[in-house]
Coordinates of N, CA, C and O in Angstrom, one line a residue:
X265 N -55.4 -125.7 -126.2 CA -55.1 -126.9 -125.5 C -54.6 -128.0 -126.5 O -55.4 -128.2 -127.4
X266 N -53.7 -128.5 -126.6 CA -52.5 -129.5 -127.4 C -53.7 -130.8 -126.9 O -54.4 -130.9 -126.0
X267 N -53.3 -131.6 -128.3 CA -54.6 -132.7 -128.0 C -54.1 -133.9 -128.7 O -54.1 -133.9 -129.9
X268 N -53.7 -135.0 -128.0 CA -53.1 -136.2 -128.6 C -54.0 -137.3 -129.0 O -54.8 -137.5 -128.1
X269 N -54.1 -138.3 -130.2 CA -55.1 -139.5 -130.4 C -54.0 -140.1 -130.7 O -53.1 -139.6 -131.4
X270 N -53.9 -141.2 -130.1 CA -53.5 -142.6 -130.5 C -54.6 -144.0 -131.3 O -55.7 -144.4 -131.0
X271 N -53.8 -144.5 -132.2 CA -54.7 -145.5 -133.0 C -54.2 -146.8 -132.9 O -53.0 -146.9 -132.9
X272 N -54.9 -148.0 -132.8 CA -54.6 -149.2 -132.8 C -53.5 -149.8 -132.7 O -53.2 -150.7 -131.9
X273 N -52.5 -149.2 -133.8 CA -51.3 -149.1 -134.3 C -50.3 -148.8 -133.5 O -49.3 -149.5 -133.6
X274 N -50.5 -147.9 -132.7 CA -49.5 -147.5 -131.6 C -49.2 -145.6 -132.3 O -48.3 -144.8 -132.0
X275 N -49.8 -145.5 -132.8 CA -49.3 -143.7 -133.9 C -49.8 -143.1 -133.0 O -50.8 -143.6 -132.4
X276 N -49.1 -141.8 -132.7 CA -49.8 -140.8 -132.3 C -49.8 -139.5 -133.2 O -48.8 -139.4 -133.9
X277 N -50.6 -138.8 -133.2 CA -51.3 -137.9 -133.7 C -51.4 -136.6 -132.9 O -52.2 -136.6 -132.0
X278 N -50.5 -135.4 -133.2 CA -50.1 -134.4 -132.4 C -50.2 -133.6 -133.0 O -49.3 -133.5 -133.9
X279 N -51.5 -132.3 -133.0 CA -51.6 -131.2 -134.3 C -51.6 -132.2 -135.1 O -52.1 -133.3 -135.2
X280 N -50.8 -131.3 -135.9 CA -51.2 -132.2 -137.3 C -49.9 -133.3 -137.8 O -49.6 -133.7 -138.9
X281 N -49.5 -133.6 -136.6 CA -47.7 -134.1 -136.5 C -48.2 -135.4 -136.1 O -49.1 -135.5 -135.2
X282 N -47.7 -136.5 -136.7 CA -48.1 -138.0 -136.6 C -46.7 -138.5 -135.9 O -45.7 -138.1 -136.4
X283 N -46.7 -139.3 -134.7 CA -45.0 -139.8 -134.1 C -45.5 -141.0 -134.4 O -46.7 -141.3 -134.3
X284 N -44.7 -141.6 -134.9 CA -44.6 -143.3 -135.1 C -42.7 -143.8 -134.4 O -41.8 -143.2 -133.9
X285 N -43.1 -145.5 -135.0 CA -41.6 -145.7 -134.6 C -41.2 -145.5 -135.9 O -41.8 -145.1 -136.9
X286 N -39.8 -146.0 -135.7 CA -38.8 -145.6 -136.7 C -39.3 -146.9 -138.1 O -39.5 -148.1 -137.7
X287 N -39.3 -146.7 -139.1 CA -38.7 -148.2 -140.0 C -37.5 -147.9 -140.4 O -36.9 -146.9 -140.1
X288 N -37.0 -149.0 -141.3 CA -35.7 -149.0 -141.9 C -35.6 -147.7 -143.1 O -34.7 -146.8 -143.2
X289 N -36.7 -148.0 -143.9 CA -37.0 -147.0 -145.2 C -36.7 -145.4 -144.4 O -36.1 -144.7 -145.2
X290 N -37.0 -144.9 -143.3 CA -37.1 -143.8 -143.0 C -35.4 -143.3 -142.6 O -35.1 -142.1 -142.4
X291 N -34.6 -144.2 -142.6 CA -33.1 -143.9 -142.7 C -32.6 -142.7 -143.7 O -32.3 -141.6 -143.3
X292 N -32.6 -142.9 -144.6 CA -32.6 -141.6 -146.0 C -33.1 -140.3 -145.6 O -32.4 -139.3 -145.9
X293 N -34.2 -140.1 -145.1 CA -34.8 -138.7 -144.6 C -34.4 -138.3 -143.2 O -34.4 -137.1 -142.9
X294 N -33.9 -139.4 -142.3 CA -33.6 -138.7 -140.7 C -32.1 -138.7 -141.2 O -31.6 -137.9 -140.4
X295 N -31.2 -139.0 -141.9 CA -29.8 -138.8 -141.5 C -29.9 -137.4 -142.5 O -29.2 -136.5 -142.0
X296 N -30.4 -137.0 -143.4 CA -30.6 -135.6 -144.2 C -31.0 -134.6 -143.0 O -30.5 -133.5 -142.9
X297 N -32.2 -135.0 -142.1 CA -32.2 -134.2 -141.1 C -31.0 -133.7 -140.1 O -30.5 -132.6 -140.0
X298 N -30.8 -134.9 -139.6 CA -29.2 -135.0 -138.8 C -29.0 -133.8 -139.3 O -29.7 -132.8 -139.0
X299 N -27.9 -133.9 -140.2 CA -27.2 -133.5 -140.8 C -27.0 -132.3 -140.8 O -25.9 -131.8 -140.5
X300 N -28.3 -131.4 -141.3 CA -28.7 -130.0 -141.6 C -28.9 -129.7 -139.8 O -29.1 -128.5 -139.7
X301 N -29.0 -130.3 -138.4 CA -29.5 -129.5 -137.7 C -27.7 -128.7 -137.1 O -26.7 -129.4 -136.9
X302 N -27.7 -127.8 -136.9 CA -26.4 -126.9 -135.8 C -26.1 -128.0 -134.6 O -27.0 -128.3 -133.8
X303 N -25.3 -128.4 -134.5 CA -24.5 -129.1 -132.8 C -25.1 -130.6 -132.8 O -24.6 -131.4 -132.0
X304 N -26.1 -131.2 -133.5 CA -26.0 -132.7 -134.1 C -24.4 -133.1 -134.4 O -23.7 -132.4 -135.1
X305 N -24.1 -134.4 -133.8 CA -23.3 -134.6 -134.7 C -23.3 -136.3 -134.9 O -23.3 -137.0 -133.9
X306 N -23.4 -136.8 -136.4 CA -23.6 -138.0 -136.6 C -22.2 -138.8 -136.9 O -21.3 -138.2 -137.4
X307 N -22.1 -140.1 -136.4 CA -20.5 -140.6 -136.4 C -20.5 -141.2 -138.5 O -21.5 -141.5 -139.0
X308 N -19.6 -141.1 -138.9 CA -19.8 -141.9 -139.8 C -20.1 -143.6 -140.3 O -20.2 -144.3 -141.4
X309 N -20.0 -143.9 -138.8 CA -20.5 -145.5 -138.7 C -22.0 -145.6 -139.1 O -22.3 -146.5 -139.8
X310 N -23.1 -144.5 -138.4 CA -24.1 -144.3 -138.4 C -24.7 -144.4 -139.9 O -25.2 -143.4 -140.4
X311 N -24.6 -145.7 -140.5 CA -24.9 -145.8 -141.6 C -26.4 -146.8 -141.9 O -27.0 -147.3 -140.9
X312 N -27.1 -147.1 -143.1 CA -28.5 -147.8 -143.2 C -28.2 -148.8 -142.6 O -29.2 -149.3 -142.1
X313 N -26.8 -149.8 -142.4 CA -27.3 -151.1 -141.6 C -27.1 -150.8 -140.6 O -27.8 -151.6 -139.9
X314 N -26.4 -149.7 -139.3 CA -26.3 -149.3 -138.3 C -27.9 -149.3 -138.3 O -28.4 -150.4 -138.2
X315 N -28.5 -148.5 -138.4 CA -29.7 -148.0 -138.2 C -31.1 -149.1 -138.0 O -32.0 -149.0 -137.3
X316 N -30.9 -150.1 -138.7 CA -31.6 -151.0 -139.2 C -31.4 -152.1 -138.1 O -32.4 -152.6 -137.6
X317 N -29.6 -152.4 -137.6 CA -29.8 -152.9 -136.3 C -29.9 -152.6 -135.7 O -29.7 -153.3 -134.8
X318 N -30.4 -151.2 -135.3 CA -30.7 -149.9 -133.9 C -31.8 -150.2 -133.8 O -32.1 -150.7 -132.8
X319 N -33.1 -150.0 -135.0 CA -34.4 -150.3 -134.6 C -34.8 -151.5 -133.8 O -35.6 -151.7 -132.9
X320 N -34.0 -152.4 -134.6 CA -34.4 -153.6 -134.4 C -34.3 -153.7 -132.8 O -35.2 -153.9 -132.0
X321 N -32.6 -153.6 -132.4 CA -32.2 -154.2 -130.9 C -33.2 -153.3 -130.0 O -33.4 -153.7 -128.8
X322 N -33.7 -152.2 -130.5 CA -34.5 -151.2 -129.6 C -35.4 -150.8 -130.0 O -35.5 -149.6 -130.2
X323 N -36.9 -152.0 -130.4 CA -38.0 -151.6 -130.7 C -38.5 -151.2 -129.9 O -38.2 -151.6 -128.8
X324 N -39.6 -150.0 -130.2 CA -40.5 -149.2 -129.5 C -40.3 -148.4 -128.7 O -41.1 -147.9 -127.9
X325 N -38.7 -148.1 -128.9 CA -37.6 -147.1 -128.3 C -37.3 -145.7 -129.6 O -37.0 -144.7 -129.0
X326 N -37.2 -145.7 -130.9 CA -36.7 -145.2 -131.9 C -38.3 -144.4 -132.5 O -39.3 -145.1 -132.5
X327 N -38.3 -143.3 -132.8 CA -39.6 -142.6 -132.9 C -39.0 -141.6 -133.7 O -37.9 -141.1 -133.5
X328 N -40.3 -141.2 -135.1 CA -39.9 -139.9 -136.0 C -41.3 -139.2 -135.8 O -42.2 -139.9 -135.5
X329 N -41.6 -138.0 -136.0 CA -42.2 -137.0 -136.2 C -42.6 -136.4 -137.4 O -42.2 -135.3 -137.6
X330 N -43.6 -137.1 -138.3 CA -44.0 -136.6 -139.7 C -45.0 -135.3 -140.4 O -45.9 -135.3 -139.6
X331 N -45.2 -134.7 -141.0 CA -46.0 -133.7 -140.9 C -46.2 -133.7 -142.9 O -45.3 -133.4 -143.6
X332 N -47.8 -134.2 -143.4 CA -47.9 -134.1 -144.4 C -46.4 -134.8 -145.4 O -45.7 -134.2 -146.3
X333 N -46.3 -136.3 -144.8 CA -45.4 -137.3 -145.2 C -43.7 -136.5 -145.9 O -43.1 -136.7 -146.9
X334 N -43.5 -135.4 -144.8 CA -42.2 -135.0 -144.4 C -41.5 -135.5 -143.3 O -42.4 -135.7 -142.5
X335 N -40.5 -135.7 -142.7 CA -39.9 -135.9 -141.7 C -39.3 -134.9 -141.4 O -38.3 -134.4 -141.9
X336 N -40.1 -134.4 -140.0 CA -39.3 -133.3 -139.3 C -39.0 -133.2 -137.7 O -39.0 -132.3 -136.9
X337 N -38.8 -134.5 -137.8 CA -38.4 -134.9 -135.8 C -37.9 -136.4 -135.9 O -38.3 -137.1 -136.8
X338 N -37.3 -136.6 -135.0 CA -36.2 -138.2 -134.5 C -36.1 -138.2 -133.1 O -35.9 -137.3 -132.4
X339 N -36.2 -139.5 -132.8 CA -35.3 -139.6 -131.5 C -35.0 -141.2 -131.6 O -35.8 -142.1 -131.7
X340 N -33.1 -141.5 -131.6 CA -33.1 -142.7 -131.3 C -32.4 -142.8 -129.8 O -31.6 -142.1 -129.3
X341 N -33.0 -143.8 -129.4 CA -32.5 -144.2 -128.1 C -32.4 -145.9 -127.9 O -33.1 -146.4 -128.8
X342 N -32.0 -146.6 -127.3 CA -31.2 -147.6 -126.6 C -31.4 -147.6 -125.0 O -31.9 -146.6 -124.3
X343 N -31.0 -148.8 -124.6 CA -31.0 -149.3 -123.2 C -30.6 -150.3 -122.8 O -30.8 -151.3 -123.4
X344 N -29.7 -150.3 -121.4 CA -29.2 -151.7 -121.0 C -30.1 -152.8 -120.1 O -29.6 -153.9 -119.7
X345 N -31.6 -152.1 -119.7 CA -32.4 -152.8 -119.0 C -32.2 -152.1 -117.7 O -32.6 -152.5 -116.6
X346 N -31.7 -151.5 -117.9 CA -31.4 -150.5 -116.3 C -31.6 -148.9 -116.6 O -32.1 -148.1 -115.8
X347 N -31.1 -148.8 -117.6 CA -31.1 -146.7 -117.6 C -31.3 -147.0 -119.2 O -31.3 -148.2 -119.6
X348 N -31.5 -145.8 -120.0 CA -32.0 -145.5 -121.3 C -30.6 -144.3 -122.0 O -30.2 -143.4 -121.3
X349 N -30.3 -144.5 -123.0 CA -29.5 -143.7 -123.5 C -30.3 -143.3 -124.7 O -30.9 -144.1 -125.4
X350 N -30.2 -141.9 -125.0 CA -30.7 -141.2 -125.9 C -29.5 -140.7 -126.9 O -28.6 -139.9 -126.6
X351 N -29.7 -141.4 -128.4 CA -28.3 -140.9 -129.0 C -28.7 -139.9 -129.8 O -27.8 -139.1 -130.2
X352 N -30.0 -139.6 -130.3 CA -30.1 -138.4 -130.8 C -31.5 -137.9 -130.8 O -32.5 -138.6 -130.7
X353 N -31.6 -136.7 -131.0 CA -33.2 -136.3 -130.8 C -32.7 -134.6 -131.4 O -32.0 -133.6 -130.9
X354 N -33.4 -134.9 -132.8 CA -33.5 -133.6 -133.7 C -34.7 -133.4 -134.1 O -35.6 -134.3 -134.4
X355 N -34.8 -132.1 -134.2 CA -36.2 -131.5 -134.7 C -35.5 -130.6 -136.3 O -34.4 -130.2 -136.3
X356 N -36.2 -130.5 -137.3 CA -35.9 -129.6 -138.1 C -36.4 -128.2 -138.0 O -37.5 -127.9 -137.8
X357 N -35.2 -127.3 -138.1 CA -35.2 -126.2 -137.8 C -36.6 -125.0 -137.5 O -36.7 -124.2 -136.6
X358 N -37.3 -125.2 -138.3 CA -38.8 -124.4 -138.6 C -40.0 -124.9 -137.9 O -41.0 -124.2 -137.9
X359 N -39.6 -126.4 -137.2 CA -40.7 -127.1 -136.7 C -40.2 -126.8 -134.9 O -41.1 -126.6 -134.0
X360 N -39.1 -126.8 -134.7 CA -38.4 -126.2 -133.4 C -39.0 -125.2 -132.5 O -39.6 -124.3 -133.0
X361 N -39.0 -125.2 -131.0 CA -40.3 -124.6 -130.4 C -41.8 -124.6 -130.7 O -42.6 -123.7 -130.2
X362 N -42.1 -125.5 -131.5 CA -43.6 -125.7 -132.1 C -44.3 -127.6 -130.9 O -45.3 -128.3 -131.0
X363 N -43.2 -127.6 -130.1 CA -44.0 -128.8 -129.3 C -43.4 -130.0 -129.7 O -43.3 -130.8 -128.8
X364 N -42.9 -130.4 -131.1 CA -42.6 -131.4 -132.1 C -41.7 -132.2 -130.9 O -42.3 -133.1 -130.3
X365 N -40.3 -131.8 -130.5 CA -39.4 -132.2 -129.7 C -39.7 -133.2 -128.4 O -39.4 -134.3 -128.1
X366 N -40.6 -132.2 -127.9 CA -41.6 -132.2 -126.5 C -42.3 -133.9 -126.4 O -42.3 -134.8 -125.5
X367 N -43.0 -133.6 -127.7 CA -43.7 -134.8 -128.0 C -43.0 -136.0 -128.2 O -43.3 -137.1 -127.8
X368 N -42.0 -135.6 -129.2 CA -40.9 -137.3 -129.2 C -40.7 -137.7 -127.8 O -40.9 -138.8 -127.4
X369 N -40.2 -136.7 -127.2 CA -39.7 -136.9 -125.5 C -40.9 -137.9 -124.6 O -40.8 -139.0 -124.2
X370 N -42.0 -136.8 -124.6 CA -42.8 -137.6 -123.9 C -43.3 -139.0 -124.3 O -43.6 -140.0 -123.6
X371 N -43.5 -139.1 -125.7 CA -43.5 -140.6 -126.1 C -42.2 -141.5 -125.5 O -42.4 -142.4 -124.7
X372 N -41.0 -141.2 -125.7 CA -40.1 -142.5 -125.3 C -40.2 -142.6 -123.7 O -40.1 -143.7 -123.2
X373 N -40.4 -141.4 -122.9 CA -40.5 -141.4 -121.7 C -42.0 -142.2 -121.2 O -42.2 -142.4 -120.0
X374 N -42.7 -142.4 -122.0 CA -43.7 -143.6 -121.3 C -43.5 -144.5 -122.0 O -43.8 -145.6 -121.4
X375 N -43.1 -144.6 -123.0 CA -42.1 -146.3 -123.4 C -41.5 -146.6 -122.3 O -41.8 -147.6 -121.8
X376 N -40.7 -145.8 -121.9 CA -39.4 -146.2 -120.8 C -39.5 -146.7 -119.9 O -38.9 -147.7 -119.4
X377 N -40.8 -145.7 -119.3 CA -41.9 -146.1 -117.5 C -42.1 -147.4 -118.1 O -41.3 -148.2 -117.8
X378 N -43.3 -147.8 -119.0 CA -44.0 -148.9 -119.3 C -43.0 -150.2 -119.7 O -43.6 -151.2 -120.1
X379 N -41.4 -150.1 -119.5 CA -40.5 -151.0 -119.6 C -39.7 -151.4 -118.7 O -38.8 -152.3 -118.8
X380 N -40.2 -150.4 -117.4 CA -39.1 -150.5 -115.9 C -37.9 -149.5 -116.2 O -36.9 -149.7 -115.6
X381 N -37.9 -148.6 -117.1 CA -36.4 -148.0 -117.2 C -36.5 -146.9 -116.4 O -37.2 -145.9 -116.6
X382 N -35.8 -147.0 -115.5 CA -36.1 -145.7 -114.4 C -35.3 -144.5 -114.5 O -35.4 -143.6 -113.5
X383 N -34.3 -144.2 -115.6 CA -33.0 -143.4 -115.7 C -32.6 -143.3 -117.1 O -32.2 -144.2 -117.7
X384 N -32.7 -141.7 -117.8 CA -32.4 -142.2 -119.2 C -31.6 -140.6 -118.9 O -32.0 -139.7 -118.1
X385 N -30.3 -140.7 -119.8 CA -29.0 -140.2 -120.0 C -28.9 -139.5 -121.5 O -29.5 -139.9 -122.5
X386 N -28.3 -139.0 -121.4 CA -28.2 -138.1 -123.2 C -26.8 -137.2 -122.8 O -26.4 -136.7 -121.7
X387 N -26.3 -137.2 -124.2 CA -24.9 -136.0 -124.0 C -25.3 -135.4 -125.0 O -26.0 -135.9 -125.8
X388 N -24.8 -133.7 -124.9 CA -24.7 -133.2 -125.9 C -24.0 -131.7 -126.1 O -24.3 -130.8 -125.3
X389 N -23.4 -131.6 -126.7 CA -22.4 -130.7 -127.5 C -22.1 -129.2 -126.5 O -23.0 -128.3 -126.5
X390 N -21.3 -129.2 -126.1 CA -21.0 -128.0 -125.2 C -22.0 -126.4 -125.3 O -22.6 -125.6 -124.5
X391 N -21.8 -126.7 -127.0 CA -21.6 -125.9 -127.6 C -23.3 -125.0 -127.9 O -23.6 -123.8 -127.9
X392 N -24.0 -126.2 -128.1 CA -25.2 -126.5 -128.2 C -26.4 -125.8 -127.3 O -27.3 -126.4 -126.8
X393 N -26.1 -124.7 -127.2 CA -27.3 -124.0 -126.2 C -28.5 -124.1 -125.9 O -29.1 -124.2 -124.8
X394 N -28.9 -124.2 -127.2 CA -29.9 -124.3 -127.3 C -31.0 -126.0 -126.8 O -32.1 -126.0 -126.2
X395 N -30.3 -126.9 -127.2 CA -30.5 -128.1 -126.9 C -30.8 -128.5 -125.2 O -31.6 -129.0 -124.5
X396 N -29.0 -127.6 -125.0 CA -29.2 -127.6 -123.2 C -30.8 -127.0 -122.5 O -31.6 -127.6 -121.8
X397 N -30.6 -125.8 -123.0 CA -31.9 -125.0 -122.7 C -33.6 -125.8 -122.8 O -34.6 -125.6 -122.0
X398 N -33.6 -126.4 -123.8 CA -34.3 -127.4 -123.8 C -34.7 -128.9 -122.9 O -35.8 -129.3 -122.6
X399 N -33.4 -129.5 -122.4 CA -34.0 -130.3 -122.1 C -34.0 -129.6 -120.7 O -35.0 -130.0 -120.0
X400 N -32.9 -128.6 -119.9 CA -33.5 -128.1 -118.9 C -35.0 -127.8 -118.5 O -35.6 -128.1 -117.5
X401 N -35.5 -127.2 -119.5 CA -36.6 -127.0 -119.7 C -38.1 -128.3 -119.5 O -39.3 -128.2 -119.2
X402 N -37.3 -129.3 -119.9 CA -38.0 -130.8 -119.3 C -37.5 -131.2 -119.0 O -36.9 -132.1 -119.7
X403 N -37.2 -130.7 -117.7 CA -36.7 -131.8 -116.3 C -35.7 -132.7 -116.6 O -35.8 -133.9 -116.2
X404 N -34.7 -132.0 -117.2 CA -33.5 -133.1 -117.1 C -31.9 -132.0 -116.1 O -31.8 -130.8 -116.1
X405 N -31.3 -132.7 -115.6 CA -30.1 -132.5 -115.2 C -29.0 -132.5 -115.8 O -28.6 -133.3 -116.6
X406 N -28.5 -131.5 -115.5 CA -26.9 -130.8 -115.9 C -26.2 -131.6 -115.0 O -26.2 -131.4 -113.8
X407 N -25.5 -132.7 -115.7 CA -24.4 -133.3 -114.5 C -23.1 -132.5 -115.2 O -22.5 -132.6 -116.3
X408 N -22.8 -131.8 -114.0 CA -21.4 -130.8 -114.0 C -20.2 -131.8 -113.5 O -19.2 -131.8 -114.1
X409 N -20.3 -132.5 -112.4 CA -19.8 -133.6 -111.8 C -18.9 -134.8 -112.5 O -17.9 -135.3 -112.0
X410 N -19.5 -135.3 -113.9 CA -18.8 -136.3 -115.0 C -18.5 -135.4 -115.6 O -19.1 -134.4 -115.9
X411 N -16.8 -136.3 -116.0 CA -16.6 -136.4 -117.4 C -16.7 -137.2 -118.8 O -16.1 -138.2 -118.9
X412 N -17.2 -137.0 -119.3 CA -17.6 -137.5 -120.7 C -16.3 -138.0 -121.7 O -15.4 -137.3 -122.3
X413 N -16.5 -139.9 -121.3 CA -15.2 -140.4 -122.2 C -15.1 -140.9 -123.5 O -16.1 -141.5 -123.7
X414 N -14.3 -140.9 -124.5 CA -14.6 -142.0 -126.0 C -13.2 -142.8 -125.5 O -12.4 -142.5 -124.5
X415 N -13.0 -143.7 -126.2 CA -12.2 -144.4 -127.4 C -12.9 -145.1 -128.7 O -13.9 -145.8 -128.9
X416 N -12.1 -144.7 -129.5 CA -12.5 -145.1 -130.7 C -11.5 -146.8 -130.7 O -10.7 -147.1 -129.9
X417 N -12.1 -147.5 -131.9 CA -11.6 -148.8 -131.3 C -11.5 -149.1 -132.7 O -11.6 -150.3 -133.0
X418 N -11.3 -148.3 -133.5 CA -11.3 -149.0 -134.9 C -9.6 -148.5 -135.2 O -9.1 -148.8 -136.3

């Protein structure tokens, strides 16, 4: 039976996997994660002051996954006060189907409840099976229906 402690602090404590939010300092270790996971893909804007105003505009939304003061899980996400957008959510390779993922999820998803956000959205890579298979796997939807737009503006 999987068994979670939370401390004063707001940490949780998962196995032996501590989730906290994000700090600034922890930018160096999750963009090396990025990076190394298959069908991630990071913009090159996604830089230490990007990151730094991410946490900030979206505290207690941005959450990592530590194990013996390694970093081996992320999720940042955002919100307009109406629905929640999830821009990324990686696990490092070896820690993958071990729960790690599961747990970021369910943490932001009672951040989310406990903020009124009733609708949280994520895209991801066609290509990416695995990811798909995942979040099917917790209750998320395949919208076949949209298409998925950019413009770049620079």
């Amino acid at each position: 039976m999987e068994r979670s402690v939370v401390n004063k602090s707001g940490t949780i404590y998962f196995m032996r996997c501590i989730i906290r939010e994000m700090e600034p300092s922890d930018f160096p270790k999750i963009i090396m994660l990025l990076s190394q996971l298959e069908g991630v893909r990071v913009h090159p804007s996604e830089n230490q002051e990007w990151h730094n105003s991410f946490i900030v505009k979206n505290k207690g939304l941005c959450f990592i996954a530590s194990m013996a003061e390694q970093i081996v899980g992320c999720i940042y996400c955002g919100n307009d006060g109406r629905r929640a957008t999830i821009y990324h959510l990686g696990v490092m390779r070896e820690h993958q189907l071990s729960g790690v993922g599961r747990k970021l999820m369910e943490t932001l998803e009672k951040q989310l409840k406990s903020t009124n956000i009733k609708r949280a959205q994520l895209v991801v890579v066609k290509t990416n099976q695995s990811a798909i298979q995942f979040y099917i796997k917790n209750h998320w939807q395949l919208r076949e229906d949209l298409a998925f737009m950019v413009k770049d503006l620079d």
